[in-house]
XYZ file of C-alpha atoms in Angstrom:
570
model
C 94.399 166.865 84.934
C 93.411 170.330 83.992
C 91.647 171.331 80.888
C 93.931 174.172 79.869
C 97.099 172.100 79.402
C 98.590 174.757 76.921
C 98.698 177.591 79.456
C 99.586 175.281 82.065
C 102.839 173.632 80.152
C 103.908 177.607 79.424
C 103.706 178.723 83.024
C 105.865 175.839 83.688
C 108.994 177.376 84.203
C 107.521 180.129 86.850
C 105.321 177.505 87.947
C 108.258 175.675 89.107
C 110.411 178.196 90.695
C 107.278 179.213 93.139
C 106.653 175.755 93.881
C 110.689 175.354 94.854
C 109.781 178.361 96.916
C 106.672 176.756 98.491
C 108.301 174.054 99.325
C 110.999 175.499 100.714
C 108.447 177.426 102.901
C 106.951 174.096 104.130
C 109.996 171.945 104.746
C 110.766 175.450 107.062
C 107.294 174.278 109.334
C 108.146 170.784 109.444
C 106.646 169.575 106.342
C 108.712 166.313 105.076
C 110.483 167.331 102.483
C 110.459 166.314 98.212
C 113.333 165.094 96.807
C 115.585 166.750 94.445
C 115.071 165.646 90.419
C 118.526 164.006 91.174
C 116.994 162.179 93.872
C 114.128 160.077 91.694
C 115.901 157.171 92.003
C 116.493 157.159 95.623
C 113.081 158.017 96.587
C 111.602 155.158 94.658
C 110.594 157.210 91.100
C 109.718 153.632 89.623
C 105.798 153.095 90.066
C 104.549 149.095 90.074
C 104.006 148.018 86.807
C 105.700 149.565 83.747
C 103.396 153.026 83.415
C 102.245 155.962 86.575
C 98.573 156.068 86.896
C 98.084 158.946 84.932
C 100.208 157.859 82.188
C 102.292 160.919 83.518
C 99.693 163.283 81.735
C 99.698 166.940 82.728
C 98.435 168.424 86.247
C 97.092 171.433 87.752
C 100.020 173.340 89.057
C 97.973 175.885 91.835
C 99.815 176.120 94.595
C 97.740 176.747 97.858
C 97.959 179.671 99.373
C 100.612 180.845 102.223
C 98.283 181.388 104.615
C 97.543 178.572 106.730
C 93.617 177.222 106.668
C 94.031 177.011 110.417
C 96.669 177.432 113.352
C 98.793 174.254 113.467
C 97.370 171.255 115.215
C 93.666 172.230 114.829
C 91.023 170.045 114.370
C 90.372 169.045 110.166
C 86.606 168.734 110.992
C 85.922 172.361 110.853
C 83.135 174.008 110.080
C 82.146 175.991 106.655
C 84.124 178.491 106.967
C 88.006 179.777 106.841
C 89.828 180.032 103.350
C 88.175 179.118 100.170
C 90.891 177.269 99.007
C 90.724 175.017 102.196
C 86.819 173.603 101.154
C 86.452 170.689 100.077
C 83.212 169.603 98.051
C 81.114 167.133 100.488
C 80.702 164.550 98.244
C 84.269 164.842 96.933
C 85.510 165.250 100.978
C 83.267 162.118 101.905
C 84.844 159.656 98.999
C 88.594 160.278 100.193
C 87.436 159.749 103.639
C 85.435 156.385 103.225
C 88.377 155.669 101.053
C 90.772 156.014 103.982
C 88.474 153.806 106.237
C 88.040 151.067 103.414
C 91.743 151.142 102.333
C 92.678 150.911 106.333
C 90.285 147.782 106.376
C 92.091 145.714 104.058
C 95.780 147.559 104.258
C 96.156 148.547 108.108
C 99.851 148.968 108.028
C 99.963 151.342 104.541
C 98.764 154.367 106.662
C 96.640 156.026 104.019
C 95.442 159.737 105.085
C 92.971 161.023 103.160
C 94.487 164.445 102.895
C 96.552 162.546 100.453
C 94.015 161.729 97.848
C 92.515 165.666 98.546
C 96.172 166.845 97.354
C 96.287 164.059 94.174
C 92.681 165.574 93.647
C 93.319 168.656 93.832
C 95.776 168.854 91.120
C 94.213 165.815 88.964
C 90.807 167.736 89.004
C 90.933 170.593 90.927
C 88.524 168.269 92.933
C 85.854 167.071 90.581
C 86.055 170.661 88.902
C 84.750 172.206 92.197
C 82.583 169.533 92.820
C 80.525 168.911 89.691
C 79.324 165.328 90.514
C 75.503 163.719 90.868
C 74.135 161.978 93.974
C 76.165 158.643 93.114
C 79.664 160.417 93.242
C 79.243 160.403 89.261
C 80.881 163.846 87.313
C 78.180 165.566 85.458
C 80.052 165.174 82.593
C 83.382 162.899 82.207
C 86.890 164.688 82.991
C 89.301 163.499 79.810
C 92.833 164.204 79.522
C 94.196 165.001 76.114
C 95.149 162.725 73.753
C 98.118 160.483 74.660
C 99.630 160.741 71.296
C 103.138 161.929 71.740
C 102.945 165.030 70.924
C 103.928 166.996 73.712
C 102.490 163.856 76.154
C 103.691 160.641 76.606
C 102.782 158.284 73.929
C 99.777 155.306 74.689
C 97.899 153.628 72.081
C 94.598 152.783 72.682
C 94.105 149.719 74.977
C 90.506 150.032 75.785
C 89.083 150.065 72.321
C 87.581 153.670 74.030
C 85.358 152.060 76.048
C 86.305 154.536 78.616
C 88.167 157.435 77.333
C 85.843 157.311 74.275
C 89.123 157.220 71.908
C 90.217 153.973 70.347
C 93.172 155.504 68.526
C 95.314 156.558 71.958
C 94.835 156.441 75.649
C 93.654 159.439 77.373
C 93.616 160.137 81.517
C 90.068 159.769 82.344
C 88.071 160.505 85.911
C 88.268 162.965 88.657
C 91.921 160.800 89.672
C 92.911 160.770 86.136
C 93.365 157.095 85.705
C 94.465 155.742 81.997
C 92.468 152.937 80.883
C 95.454 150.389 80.793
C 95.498 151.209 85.202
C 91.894 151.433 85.634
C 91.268 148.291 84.318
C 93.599 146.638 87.184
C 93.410 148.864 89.918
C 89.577 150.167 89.389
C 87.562 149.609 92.420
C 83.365 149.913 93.513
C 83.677 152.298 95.855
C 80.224 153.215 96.119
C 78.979 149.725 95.785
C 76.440 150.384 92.670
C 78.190 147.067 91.207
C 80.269 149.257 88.354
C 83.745 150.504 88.420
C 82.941 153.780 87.091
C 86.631 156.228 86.494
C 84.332 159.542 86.338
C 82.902 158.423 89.791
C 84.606 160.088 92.737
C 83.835 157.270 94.757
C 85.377 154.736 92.606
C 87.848 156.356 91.380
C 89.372 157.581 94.818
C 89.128 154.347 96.553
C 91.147 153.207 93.386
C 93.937 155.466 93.888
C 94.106 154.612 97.404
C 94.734 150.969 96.857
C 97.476 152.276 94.031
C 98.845 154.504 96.743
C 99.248 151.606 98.924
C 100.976 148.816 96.855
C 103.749 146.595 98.092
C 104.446 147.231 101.139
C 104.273 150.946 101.330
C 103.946 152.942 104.808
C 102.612 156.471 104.075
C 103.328 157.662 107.278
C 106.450 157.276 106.449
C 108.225 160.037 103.907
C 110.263 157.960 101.805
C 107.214 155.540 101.076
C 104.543 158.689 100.403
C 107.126 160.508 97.802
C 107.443 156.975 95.970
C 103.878 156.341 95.980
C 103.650 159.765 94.280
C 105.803 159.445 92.212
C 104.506 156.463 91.081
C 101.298 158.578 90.121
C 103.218 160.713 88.156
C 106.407 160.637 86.969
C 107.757 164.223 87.882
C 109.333 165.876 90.444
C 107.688 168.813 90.169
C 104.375 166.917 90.458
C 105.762 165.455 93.955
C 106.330 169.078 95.199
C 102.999 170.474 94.253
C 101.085 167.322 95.864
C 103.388 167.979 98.644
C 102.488 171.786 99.197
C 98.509 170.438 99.564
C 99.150 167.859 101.097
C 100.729 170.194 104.064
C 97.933 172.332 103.442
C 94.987 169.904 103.997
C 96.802 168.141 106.792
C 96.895 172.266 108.511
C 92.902 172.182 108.556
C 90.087 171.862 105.896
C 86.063 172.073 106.008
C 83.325 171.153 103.569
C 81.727 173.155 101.015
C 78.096 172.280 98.858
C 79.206 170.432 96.378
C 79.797 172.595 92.816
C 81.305 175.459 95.146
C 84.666 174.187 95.192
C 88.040 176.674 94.007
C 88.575 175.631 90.543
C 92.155 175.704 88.979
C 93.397 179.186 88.160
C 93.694 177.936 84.448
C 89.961 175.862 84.053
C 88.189 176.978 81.009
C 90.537 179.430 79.240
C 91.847 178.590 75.777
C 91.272 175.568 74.325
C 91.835 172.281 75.897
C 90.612 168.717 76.105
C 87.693 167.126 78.062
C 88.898 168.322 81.483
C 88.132 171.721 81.263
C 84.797 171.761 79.938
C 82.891 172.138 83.002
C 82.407 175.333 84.260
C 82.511 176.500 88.631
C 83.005 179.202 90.831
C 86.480 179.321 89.869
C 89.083 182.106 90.543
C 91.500 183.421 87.761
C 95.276 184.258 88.072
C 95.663 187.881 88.346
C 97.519 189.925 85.572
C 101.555 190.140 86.915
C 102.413 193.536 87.916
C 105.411 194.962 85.900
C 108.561 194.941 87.913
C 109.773 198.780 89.049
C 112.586 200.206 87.440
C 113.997 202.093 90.771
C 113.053 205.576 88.868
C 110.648 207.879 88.153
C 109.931 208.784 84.452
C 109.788 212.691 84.047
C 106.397 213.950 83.798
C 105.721 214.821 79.773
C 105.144 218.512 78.894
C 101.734 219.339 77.665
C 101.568 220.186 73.668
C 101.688 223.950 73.416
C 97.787 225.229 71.663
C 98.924 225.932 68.388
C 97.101 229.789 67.134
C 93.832 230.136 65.666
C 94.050 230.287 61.634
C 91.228 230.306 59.598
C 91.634 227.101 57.113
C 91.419 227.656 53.295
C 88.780 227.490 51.114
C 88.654 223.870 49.757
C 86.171 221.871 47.816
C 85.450 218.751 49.293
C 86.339 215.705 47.761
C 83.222 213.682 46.277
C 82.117 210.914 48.729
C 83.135 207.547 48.052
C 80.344 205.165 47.179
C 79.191 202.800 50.092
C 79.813 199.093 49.417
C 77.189 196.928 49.910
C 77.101 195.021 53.291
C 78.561 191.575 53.007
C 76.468 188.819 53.950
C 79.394 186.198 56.406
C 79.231 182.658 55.120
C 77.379 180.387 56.451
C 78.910 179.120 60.115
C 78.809 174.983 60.046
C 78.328 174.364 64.099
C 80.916 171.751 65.097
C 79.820 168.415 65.426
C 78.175 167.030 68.897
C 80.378 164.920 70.573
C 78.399 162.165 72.544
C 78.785 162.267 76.042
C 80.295 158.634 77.387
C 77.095 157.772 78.479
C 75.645 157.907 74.971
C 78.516 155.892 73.632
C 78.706 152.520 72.772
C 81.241 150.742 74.895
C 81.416 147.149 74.879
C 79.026 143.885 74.125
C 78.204 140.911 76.274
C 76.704 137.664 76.171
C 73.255 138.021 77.763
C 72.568 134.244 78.420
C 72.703 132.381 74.920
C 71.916 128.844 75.998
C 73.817 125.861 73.473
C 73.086 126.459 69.920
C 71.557 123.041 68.461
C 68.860 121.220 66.704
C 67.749 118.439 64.836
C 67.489 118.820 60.835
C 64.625 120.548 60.087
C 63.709 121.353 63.372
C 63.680 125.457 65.231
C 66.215 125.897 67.498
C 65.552 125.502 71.030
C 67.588 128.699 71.856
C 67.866 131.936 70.651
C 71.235 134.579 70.338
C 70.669 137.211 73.394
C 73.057 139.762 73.325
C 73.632 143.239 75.475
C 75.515 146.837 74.644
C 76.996 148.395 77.313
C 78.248 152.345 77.170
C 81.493 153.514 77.823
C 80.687 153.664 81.651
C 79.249 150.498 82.167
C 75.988 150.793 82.169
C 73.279 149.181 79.463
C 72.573 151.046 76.268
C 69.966 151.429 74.312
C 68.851 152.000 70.842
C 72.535 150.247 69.721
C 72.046 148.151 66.502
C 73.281 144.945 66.056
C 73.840 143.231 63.193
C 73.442 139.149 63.742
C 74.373 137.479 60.360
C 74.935 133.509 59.843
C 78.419 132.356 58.929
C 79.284 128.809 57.362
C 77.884 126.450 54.876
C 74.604 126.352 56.839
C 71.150 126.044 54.834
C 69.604 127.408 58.570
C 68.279 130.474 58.725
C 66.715 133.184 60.895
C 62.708 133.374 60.797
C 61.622 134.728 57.082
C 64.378 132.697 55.625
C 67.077 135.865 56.249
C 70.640 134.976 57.047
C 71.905 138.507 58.083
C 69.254 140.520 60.536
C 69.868 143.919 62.494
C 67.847 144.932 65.544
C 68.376 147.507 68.395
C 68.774 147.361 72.017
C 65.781 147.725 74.372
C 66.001 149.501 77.390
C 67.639 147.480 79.318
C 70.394 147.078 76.885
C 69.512 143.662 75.321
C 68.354 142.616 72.066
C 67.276 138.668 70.922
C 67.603 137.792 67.366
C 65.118 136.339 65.931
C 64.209 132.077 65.969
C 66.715 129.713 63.720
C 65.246 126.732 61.637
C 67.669 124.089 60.853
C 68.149 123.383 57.131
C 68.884 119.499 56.260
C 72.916 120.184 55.924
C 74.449 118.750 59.033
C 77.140 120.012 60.598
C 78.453 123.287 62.682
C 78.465 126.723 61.448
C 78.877 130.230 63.068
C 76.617 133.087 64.232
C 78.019 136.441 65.037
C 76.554 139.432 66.744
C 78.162 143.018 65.725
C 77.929 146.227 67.133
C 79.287 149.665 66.562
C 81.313 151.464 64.044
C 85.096 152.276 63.886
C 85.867 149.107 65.655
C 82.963 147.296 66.488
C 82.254 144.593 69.088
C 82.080 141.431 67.973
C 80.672 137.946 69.704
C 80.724 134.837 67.988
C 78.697 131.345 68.877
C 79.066 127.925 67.326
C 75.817 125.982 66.206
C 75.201 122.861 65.465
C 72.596 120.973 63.024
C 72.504 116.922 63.853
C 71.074 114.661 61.881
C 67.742 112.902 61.970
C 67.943 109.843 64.051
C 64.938 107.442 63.513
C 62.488 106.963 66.716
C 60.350 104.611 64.863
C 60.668 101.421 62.112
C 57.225 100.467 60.909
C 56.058 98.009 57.870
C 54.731 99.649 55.009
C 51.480 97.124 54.922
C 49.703 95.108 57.012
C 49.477 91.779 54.851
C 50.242 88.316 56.610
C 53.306 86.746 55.769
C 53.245 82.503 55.125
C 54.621 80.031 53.417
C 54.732 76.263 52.438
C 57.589 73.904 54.439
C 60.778 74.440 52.228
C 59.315 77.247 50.183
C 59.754 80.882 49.843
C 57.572 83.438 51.333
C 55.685 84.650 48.466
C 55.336 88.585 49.898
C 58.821 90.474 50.471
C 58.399 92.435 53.749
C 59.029 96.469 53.233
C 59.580 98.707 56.397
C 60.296 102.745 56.583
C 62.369 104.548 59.677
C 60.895 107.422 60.566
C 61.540 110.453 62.510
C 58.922 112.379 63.703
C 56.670 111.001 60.942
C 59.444 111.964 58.661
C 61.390 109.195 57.054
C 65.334 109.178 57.414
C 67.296 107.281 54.837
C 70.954 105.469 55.565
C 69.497 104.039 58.300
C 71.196 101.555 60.157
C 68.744 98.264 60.598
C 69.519 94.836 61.880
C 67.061 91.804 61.007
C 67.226 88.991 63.043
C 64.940 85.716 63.064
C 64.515 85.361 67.063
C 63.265 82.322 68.907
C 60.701 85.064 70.644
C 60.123 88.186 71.748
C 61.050 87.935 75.355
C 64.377 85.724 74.786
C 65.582 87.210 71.749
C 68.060 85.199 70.654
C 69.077 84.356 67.657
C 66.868 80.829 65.929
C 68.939 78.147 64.658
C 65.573 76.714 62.540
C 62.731 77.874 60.917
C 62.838 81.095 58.100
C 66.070 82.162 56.916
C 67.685 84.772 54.479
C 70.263 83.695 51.910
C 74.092 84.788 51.548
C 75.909 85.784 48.870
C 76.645 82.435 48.578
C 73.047 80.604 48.890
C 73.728 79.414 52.301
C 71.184 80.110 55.122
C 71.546 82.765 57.043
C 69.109 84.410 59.956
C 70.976 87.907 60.780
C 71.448 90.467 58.606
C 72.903 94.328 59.010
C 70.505 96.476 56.206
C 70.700 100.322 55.204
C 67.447 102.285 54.403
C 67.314 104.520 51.328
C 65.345 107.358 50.495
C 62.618 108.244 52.602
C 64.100 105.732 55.089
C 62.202 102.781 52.854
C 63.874 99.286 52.835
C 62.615 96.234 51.425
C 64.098 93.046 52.820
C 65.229 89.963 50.921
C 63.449 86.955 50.313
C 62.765 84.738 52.590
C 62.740 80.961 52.588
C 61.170 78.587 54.868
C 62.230 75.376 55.981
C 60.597 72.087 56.194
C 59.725 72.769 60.167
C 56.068 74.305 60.429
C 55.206 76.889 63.249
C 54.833 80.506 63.860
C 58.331 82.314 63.960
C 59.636 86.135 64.764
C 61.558 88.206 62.596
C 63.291 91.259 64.607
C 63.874 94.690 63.241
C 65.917 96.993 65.100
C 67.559 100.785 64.592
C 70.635 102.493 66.439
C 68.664 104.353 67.986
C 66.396 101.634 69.547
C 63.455 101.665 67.434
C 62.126 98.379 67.367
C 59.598 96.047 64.698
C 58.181 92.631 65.217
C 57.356 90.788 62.038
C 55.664 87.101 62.565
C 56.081 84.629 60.004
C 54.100 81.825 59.751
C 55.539 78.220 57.997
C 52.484 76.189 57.397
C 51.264 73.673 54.839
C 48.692 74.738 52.301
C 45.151 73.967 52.258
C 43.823 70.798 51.081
């Protein structure tokens, strides 16, 4: 992908007919040979999946030149020097050839050369734009295609929200292998085993297109296989030819170069064009064509004839014209800065939010922990996020705030700030949002349970008796409590037990009455506000003794109330 796609799309037609003639020239010394447009179909044309790699996005169209880097069958580990065209940046030439060792690893039988991926690269990127990448393999600044947008491209809406292209409206070819963002994310690969798979990394991105290369059941060595698996990088005959022509070329003998010394693209940084061409290198420019000879020579012109000396008239001179005043330009408004991907928010992640619950009144046990990631991968920071509480929810965020923004630390993570349950019950939603245009968006359920009573406890300590068939003169009161805090529509069961380590139900002794006046000794009770309950009366029958009333919650809270039936004093 070149930056200067205008010039390159006009040179097409001329482009072409010297790359027939290359071509021609190289099928001549044995080079296999591309097919004719007619031919697409036959040679495979159809890539796997339903789009090329580069979204068939415009190329490069240098041809190499017809001198030979080396006599035929000389070693391609030659030293730094021979035709400038035949260097290869070393960190560009190392990534296609650890991607031929790593692709023959996994694929033995595909056959991938690595002279291959130095011909897509070539015309992709004019290799890294000479070379322009950082220790990691990583372009000093990202290599864009233009906008896929139909006009005059193929058309592809955004599918990456611009997380790596930077444009959520349409796709654009991105990396030194020109990868659209719908490919990359299937076919992107770690090639320099950072744990990212980075398109603007040579690394990556070459090991990436060797795997593409190489699907099915594809044997480069063999020509029909190489011209489909070209063709399924790009959709063009002409493309086929001109990867063909370096691919001839590389295969006659190559040698390494510092990296950012590389032969940039005739057409790199002329006119205006998109992302790709904004680097700068040691490139070489296309020479102004010579104009073709007529076949004659134009007659040399006469020399005007000195005309005799005459003494001009007498004139007055005209009066000078008045000077205008200088003109002051307007104001020039610089364009805006465009962000480079690694400033640009990308994508956000879940950074180990535990579950989202808590008791009524209570904090939350865990707090939302989000990250922001930029377009390459990598944690951003400075991003705000906006975390905002969504539902019929009285809980809130520390300070009694339901909506809260904070930025990202360093490491790309922010926490938002403790939640205190409010008394409604129930689930509700918190969301974390980041950027503009079309922002990120994460969403967790929480959950506020109700109080459950750990404790059931009489309200005073007063002894309870009473006189054989009476009633018990004090009514016994009890609260449920949770936490010291009293919870109402509380479930409680009294039972008169025979004791407290057989508790079964008594068949004599204190009783409660129905509905109906008849003795009962079980009965299922509900606490009211504050969790208070005060029991019904109890009677006493005509058999004296010391008996056990049983209180117990849901939860297992338990209360022990002793009665005592006795006969009054004399």
């Amino acid at each position: 992908m070149a930056a200067q796609f205008g010039r390159r799309l006009r040179r097409g037609a001329t482009t072409t007919a010297v790359a027939a003639a290359a071509v021609a020239a190289l099928s001549a010394s044995q080079a296999p040979a591309a097919p004719h447009p007619g031919d697409q179909a036959a040679a495979g044309a159809t890539p796997p999946g339903d789009s090329a790699a580069t979204g068939n996005s415009p190329y490069h169209t240098d041809l190499p030149p017809l001198n030979t880097p080396n006599k035929p069958g000389a070693s391609v580990n030659l030293p730094v020097t021979g035709s400038a065209e035949a260097g290869i940046p070393a960190s560009v030439l190392a990534a296609y050839k650890k991607a031929e060792q790593a692709v023959a690893g996994t694929d033995a039988a595909c056959r991938l050369p690595w002279q291959l991926l130095a011909a897509i690269g070539k015309v992709e990127s004019g290799q890294a734009r000479g070379g322009k990448v950082d220790a990691d393999g990583t372009t000093f600044s990202p290599i864009l295609g233009p906008a896929l947008n139909g006009q005059g491209f193929a058309l592809i809406r955004d599918t990456d929200g611009g997380a790596y292209d930077g444009d959520s409206t349409h796709d654009r070819a991105v990396g030194p292998m020109q990868f659209i963002p719908s490919t990359w994310a299937t076919w992107g690969q770690d090639g320099n085993g950072d744990g990212r798979k980075d398109p603007n990394n040579i690394y990556d991105a070459t090991l990436a297109a060797g795997r593409y290369l190489c699907a099915g059941s594809r044997d480069l060595s063999l020509a029909t296989d190489l011209d489909r698996a070209v063709l399924s990088y790009n959709h063009s005959t002409e493309y086929l030819r001109t990867v063909r022509s370096w691919f001839d070329y590389y295969n006659r003998g190559t040698h390494e170069v510092p990296d950012g010394t590389g032969v940039l693209p005739a057409d790199t940084g002329t006119g205006a064009g998109a992302g790709a061409g904004t680097g700068t290198g040691t490139g070489t420019s296309s020479p102004s064509p010579t104009p073709p000879s007529t076949g004659t020579t134009p007659p040399a012109a006469s020399p005007p004839a000195t005309p005799p000396a005459t003494s001009p008239p007498a004139t007055t001179p005209p009066p000078a014209k008045p000077t205008p005043p200088p003109t002051t330009p307007p104001p020039t408004t610089p364009p805006p800065v465009t962000p480079s991907p690694a400033e640009t928010f990308g994508s956000l992640e879940n950074a180990g939010t535990g579950p989202l619950t808590a008791t009524a009144g209570e904090a939350f046990a865990e707090r939302v922990k989000v990250r922001a990631r930029n377009m390459l991968g990598a944690p951003l920071a400075r991003t705000p996020v906006t975390f905002t509480l969504v539902g019929e929810t009285d809980t809130r965020f520390a300070g009694g705030k339901s909506t809260v923004t904070l930025t990202t630390g360093a490491d790309g993570t922010v926490t938002a700030p403790a939640l205190t349950a409010g008394e409604r019950t129930g689930a509700f939603k918190v969301t974390a949002v980041a950027g503009t245009g079309k922002p990120r968006i994460l969403t967790y359920t929480a959950r506020v349970t109700a109080r459950v009573a750990d404790t059931v406890a009489r309200t005073e300590d007063k002894a309870l008796t009473a006189a054989p068939g009476a009633a018990f003169a004090d009514r016994v009161e009890v609260r449920t409590t949770y936490k010291g805090t009293g919870v109402a529509d509380t479930a409680v069961t009294a039972t008169m037990i025979t004791d407290a380590e057989t508790p079964a139900e008594n068949d004599k002794g204190p009783y409660f009455k129905d509905a109906d006046g008849e003795p009962v000794r079980t009965l299922n009770l509900t606490t009211g506000a504050d969790g208070l309950l005060t029991l019904p009366e109890i009677y006493a029958d005509d058999t004296a003794g010391t008996y056990t009333l049983r209180l117990t919650t849901a939860s297992g809270a338990t209360l022990t109330v002793e009665l005592k039936v006795e006969a009054p004093a004399a």
